[in-house]
Amino acid sequence: VCNSGYYSHEQIEDSERYNINLSTVICKECGLIFFNPMLSFEFLTDLYKNYYQSFHRYKTPDALVVTREVERSKRLLDVLKENNVNTDLNILDIGCSAGHILAELYKSNNNYSVSGVEPDPNYIKYINEKHPYINTFEGMFEDIEFTQKYDLILLMHVIEQFRDINDFFSKLKNVMHEDSLVYVESPNIYSAYRNNKTLKPFLLVSK
């Protein structure tokens, strides 16, 4: 992100949370945390399509997934209310998982148009059966050709998973118009050492 190259960093872990031998480093210049060496896009595509959900959940959504997504949707709705975002919206959720965040948004205002991107075919099937009003895109965001722009784009615990954040934002601009909003929720590396209730990890930013 800061163009410091691959040499101005230090290792913070020698394996990731599922004990896969991947070195995790932090950039000394900007604080970006990433795997070194970086995983290929082909590897990531295979991971998110076939394995990611089953690593820490099940191949199809369970009650914990539903509960977590409903809780996140409530916080999102609070942020929208606080910022007076109350017009009819065309919404895109990138990495929409089981679709319950979009479902709760739609319940709050059925004039919302809701769409979601999800690489896992099992989760896409679940969404199509459980929430047929959600327009789904199966695959990686980088590979999908979109034909419209969105008023609100959700990035909820996904922004840290893109291989090239600059390329991602370049692609993101293509689905935004001048007044588009982006809602970002991302893990906090310090959350293990702090009281989560004191954190406010949500950002609402315009283009």
GROMACS .gro file of C-alpha atoms in nm, residues 10-184:
model
  175
   10GLU     CA    1   0.894  -0.790   1.023
   11GLN     CA    2   0.744  -1.132   1.090
   12ILE     CA    3   0.471  -1.153   1.354
   13GLU     CA    4   0.358  -1.515   1.302
   14ASP     CA    5   0.502  -1.822   1.129
   15SER     CA    6   0.161  -1.985   1.070
   16GLU     CA    7  -0.195  -1.863   1.023
   17ARG     CA    8  -0.497  -1.937   1.243
   18TYR     CA    9  -0.558  -2.284   1.097
   19ASN     CA   10  -0.192  -2.380   1.153
   20ILE     CA   11  -0.104  -2.363   0.784
   21ASN     CA   12   0.264  -2.273   0.746
   22LEU     CA   13   0.228  -1.921   0.612
   23SER     CA   14   0.453  -1.643   0.733
   24THR     CA   15   0.261  -1.332   0.842
   25VAL     CA   16   0.448  -1.002   0.839
   26ILE     CA   17   0.370  -0.638   0.916
   27CYS     CA   18   0.497  -0.345   0.711
   28LYS     CA   19   0.708  -0.110   0.926
   29GLU     CA   20   0.600   0.188   0.717
   30CYS     CA   21   0.220   0.162   0.694
   31GLY     CA   22   0.122  -0.127   0.924
   32LEU     CA   23  -0.023  -0.345   0.648
   33ILE     CA   24  -0.030  -0.711   0.751
   34PHE     CA   25   0.015  -0.973   0.481
   35PHE     CA   26   0.147  -1.319   0.401
   36ASN     CA   27   0.503  -1.335   0.275
   37PRO     CA   28   0.535  -1.481   0.021
   38MET     CA   29   0.198  -1.368  -0.110
   39LEU     CA   30  -0.048  -1.636  -0.216
   40SER     CA   31  -0.133  -1.653  -0.585
   41PHE     CA   32  -0.472  -1.542  -0.711
   42GLU     CA   33  -0.531  -1.897  -0.840
   43PHE     CA   34  -0.467  -2.039  -0.493
   44LEU     CA   35  -0.701  -1.786  -0.331
   45THR     CA   36  -0.974  -1.856  -0.585
   46ASP     CA   37  -0.956  -2.229  -0.509
   47LEU     CA   38  -0.944  -2.160  -0.134
   48TYR     CA   39  -1.251  -1.936  -0.120
   49LYS     CA   40  -1.449  -2.149  -0.362
   50ASN     CA   41  -1.385  -2.489  -0.209
   51TYR     CA   42  -1.237  -2.471   0.141
   52TYR     CA   43  -1.264  -2.140   0.325
   53GLN     CA   44  -1.612  -2.172   0.472
   54SER     CA   45  -1.555  -2.530   0.586
   55PHE     CA   46  -1.231  -2.431   0.765
   56HIS     CA   47  -1.412  -2.246   1.040
   57ARG     CA   48  -1.777  -2.315   0.977
   58TYR     CA   49  -1.964  -2.581   0.786
   59LYS     CA   50  -2.007  -2.636   0.414
   60THR     CA   51  -2.354  -2.489   0.452
   61PRO     CA   52  -2.445  -2.208   0.698
   62ASP     CA   53  -2.522  -2.309   1.057
   63ALA     CA   54  -2.701  -2.119   1.335
   64LEU     CA   55  -2.382  -1.941   1.441
   65VAL     CA   56  -2.335  -1.797   1.093
   66VAL     CA   57  -2.693  -1.671   1.090
   67THR     CA   58  -2.663  -1.516   1.436
   68ARG     CA   59  -2.334  -1.343   1.353
   69GLU     CA   60  -2.467  -1.198   1.029
   70VAL     CA   61  -2.790  -1.074   1.189
   71GLU     CA   62  -2.587  -0.901   1.463
   72ARG     CA   63  -2.366  -0.734   1.205
   73SER     CA   64  -2.668  -0.619   1.008
   74LYS     CA   65  -2.809  -0.449   1.320
   75ARG     CA   66  -2.490  -0.252   1.368
   76LEU     CA   67  -2.488  -0.161   1.000
   77LEU     CA   68  -2.846  -0.038   1.016
   78ASP     CA   69  -2.755   0.174   1.319
   79VAL     CA   70  -2.467   0.334   1.127
   80LEU     CA   71  -2.691   0.406   0.829
   81LYS     CA   72  -2.944   0.566   1.062
   82GLU     CA   73  -2.679   0.773   1.240
   83ASN     CA   74  -2.560   0.906   0.904
   84ASN     CA   75  -2.912   0.974   0.772
   85VAL     CA   76  -2.876   0.721   0.491
   86ASN     CA   77  -3.244   0.644   0.456
   87THR     CA   78  -3.315   0.659   0.084
   88ASP     CA   79  -3.388   0.359  -0.134
   89LEU     CA   80  -3.057   0.195  -0.208
   90ASN     CA   81  -2.904  -0.038  -0.462
   91ILE     CA   82  -2.671  -0.244  -0.239
   92LEU     CA   83  -2.381  -0.476  -0.320
   93ASP     CA   84  -2.228  -0.698  -0.048
   94ILE     CA   85  -1.885  -0.828  -0.152
   95GLY     CA   86  -1.823  -1.158   0.025
   96CYS     CA   87  -2.185  -1.189   0.136
   97SER     CA   88  -2.147  -1.534   0.298
   98ALA     CA   89  -2.496  -1.671   0.375
   99GLY     CA   90  -2.676  -1.353   0.270
  100HIS     CA   91  -2.842  -1.277   0.603
  101ILE     CA   92  -2.696  -0.925   0.620
  102LEU     CA   93  -2.860  -0.842   0.289
  103ALA     CA   94  -3.177  -1.020   0.402
  104GLU     CA   95  -3.202  -0.803   0.714
  105LEU     CA   96  -3.144  -0.489   0.510
  106TYR     CA   97  -3.421  -0.594   0.275
  107LYS     CA   98  -3.654  -0.660   0.568
  108SER     CA   99  -3.589  -0.308   0.694
  109ASN     CA  100  -3.682  -0.160   0.356
  110ASN     CA  101  -3.817  -0.380   0.079
  111ASN     CA  102  -3.749  -0.102  -0.170
  112TYR     CA  103  -3.380  -0.182  -0.135
  113SER     CA  104  -3.228  -0.372  -0.425
  114VAL     CA  105  -2.981  -0.620  -0.276
  115SER     CA  106  -2.700  -0.811  -0.449
  116GLY     CA  107  -2.419  -1.025  -0.316
  117VAL     CA  108  -2.087  -1.167  -0.435
  118GLU     CA  109  -1.982  -1.504  -0.290
  119PRO     CA  110  -1.728  -1.754  -0.431
  120ASP     CA  111  -1.857  -2.061  -0.246
  121PRO     CA  112  -2.120  -2.243  -0.459
  122ASN     CA  113  -2.277  -2.407  -0.152
  123TYR     CA  114  -2.344  -2.068   0.001
  124ILE     CA  115  -2.475  -1.932  -0.329
  125LYS     CA  116  -2.718  -2.223  -0.345
  126TYR     CA  117  -2.827  -2.153   0.014
  127ILE     CA  118  -2.889  -1.784  -0.064
  128ASN     CA  119  -3.086  -1.860  -0.379
  129GLU     CA  120  -3.309  -2.101  -0.189
  130LYS     CA  121  -3.342  -1.903   0.136
  131HIS     CA  122  -3.342  -1.546  -0.001
  132PRO     CA  123  -3.458  -1.554  -0.365
  133TYR     CA  124  -3.487  -1.172  -0.375
  134ILE     CA  125  -3.107  -1.141  -0.344
  135ASN     CA  126  -2.931  -1.112  -0.678
  136THR     CA  127  -2.624  -1.335  -0.649
  137PHE     CA  128  -2.288  -1.334  -0.826
  138GLU     CA  129  -2.091  -1.656  -0.784
  139GLY     CA  130  -1.716  -1.611  -0.804
  140MET     CA  131  -1.434  -1.379  -0.707
  141PHE     CA  132  -1.512  -1.008  -0.719
  142GLU     CA  133  -1.211  -0.946  -0.944
  143ASP     CA  134  -1.348  -1.186  -1.210
  144ILE     CA  135  -1.705  -1.059  -1.229
  145GLU     CA  136  -1.820  -0.816  -1.498
  146PHE     CA  137  -2.078  -0.583  -1.346
  147THR     CA  138  -2.330  -0.397  -1.560
  148GLN     CA  139  -2.446  -0.141  -1.303
  149LYS     CA  140  -2.325   0.085  -1.024
  150TYR     CA  141  -2.430   0.068  -0.661
  151ASP     CA  142  -2.534   0.322  -0.401
  152LEU     CA  143  -2.395   0.128  -0.105
  153ILE     CA  144  -2.116  -0.131  -0.112
  154LEU     CA  145  -2.048  -0.353   0.189
  155LEU     CA  146  -1.700  -0.480   0.274
  156MET     CA  147  -1.756  -0.672   0.595
  157HIS     CA  148  -1.450  -0.868   0.703
  158VAL     CA  149  -1.333  -0.912   0.345
  159ILE     CA  150  -1.106  -0.618   0.266
  160GLU     CA  151  -0.815  -0.788   0.443
  161GLN     CA  152  -0.851  -1.094   0.218
  162PHE     CA  153  -0.777  -0.936  -0.120
  163ARG     CA  154  -0.438  -1.014  -0.267
  164ASP     CA  155  -0.376  -0.670  -0.418
  165ILE     CA  156  -0.564  -0.396  -0.235
  166ASN     CA  157  -0.478  -0.131  -0.494
  167ASP     CA  158  -0.615  -0.344  -0.779
  168PHE     CA  159  -0.922  -0.413  -0.568
  169PHE     CA  160  -0.998  -0.044  -0.514
  170SER     CA  161  -0.943   0.023  -0.882
  171LYS     CA  162  -1.206  -0.241  -0.964
  172LEU     CA  163  -1.431  -0.109  -0.688
  173LYS     CA  164  -1.445   0.232  -0.853
  174ASN     CA  165  -1.606   0.071  -1.157
  175VAL     CA  166  -1.916  -0.021  -0.956
  176MET     CA  167  -1.942   0.318  -0.787
  177HIS     CA  168  -2.099   0.646  -0.892
  178GLU     CA  169  -2.020   0.992  -0.760
  179ASP     CA  170  -2.239   0.958  -0.451
  180SER     CA  171  -2.172   0.592  -0.370
  181LEU     CA  172  -2.101   0.493  -0.011
  182VAL     CA  173  -1.867   0.217   0.106
  183TYR     CA  174  -1.917   0.051   0.444
  184VAL     CA  175  -1.604  -0.117   0.579
   0.00000   0.00000   0.00000
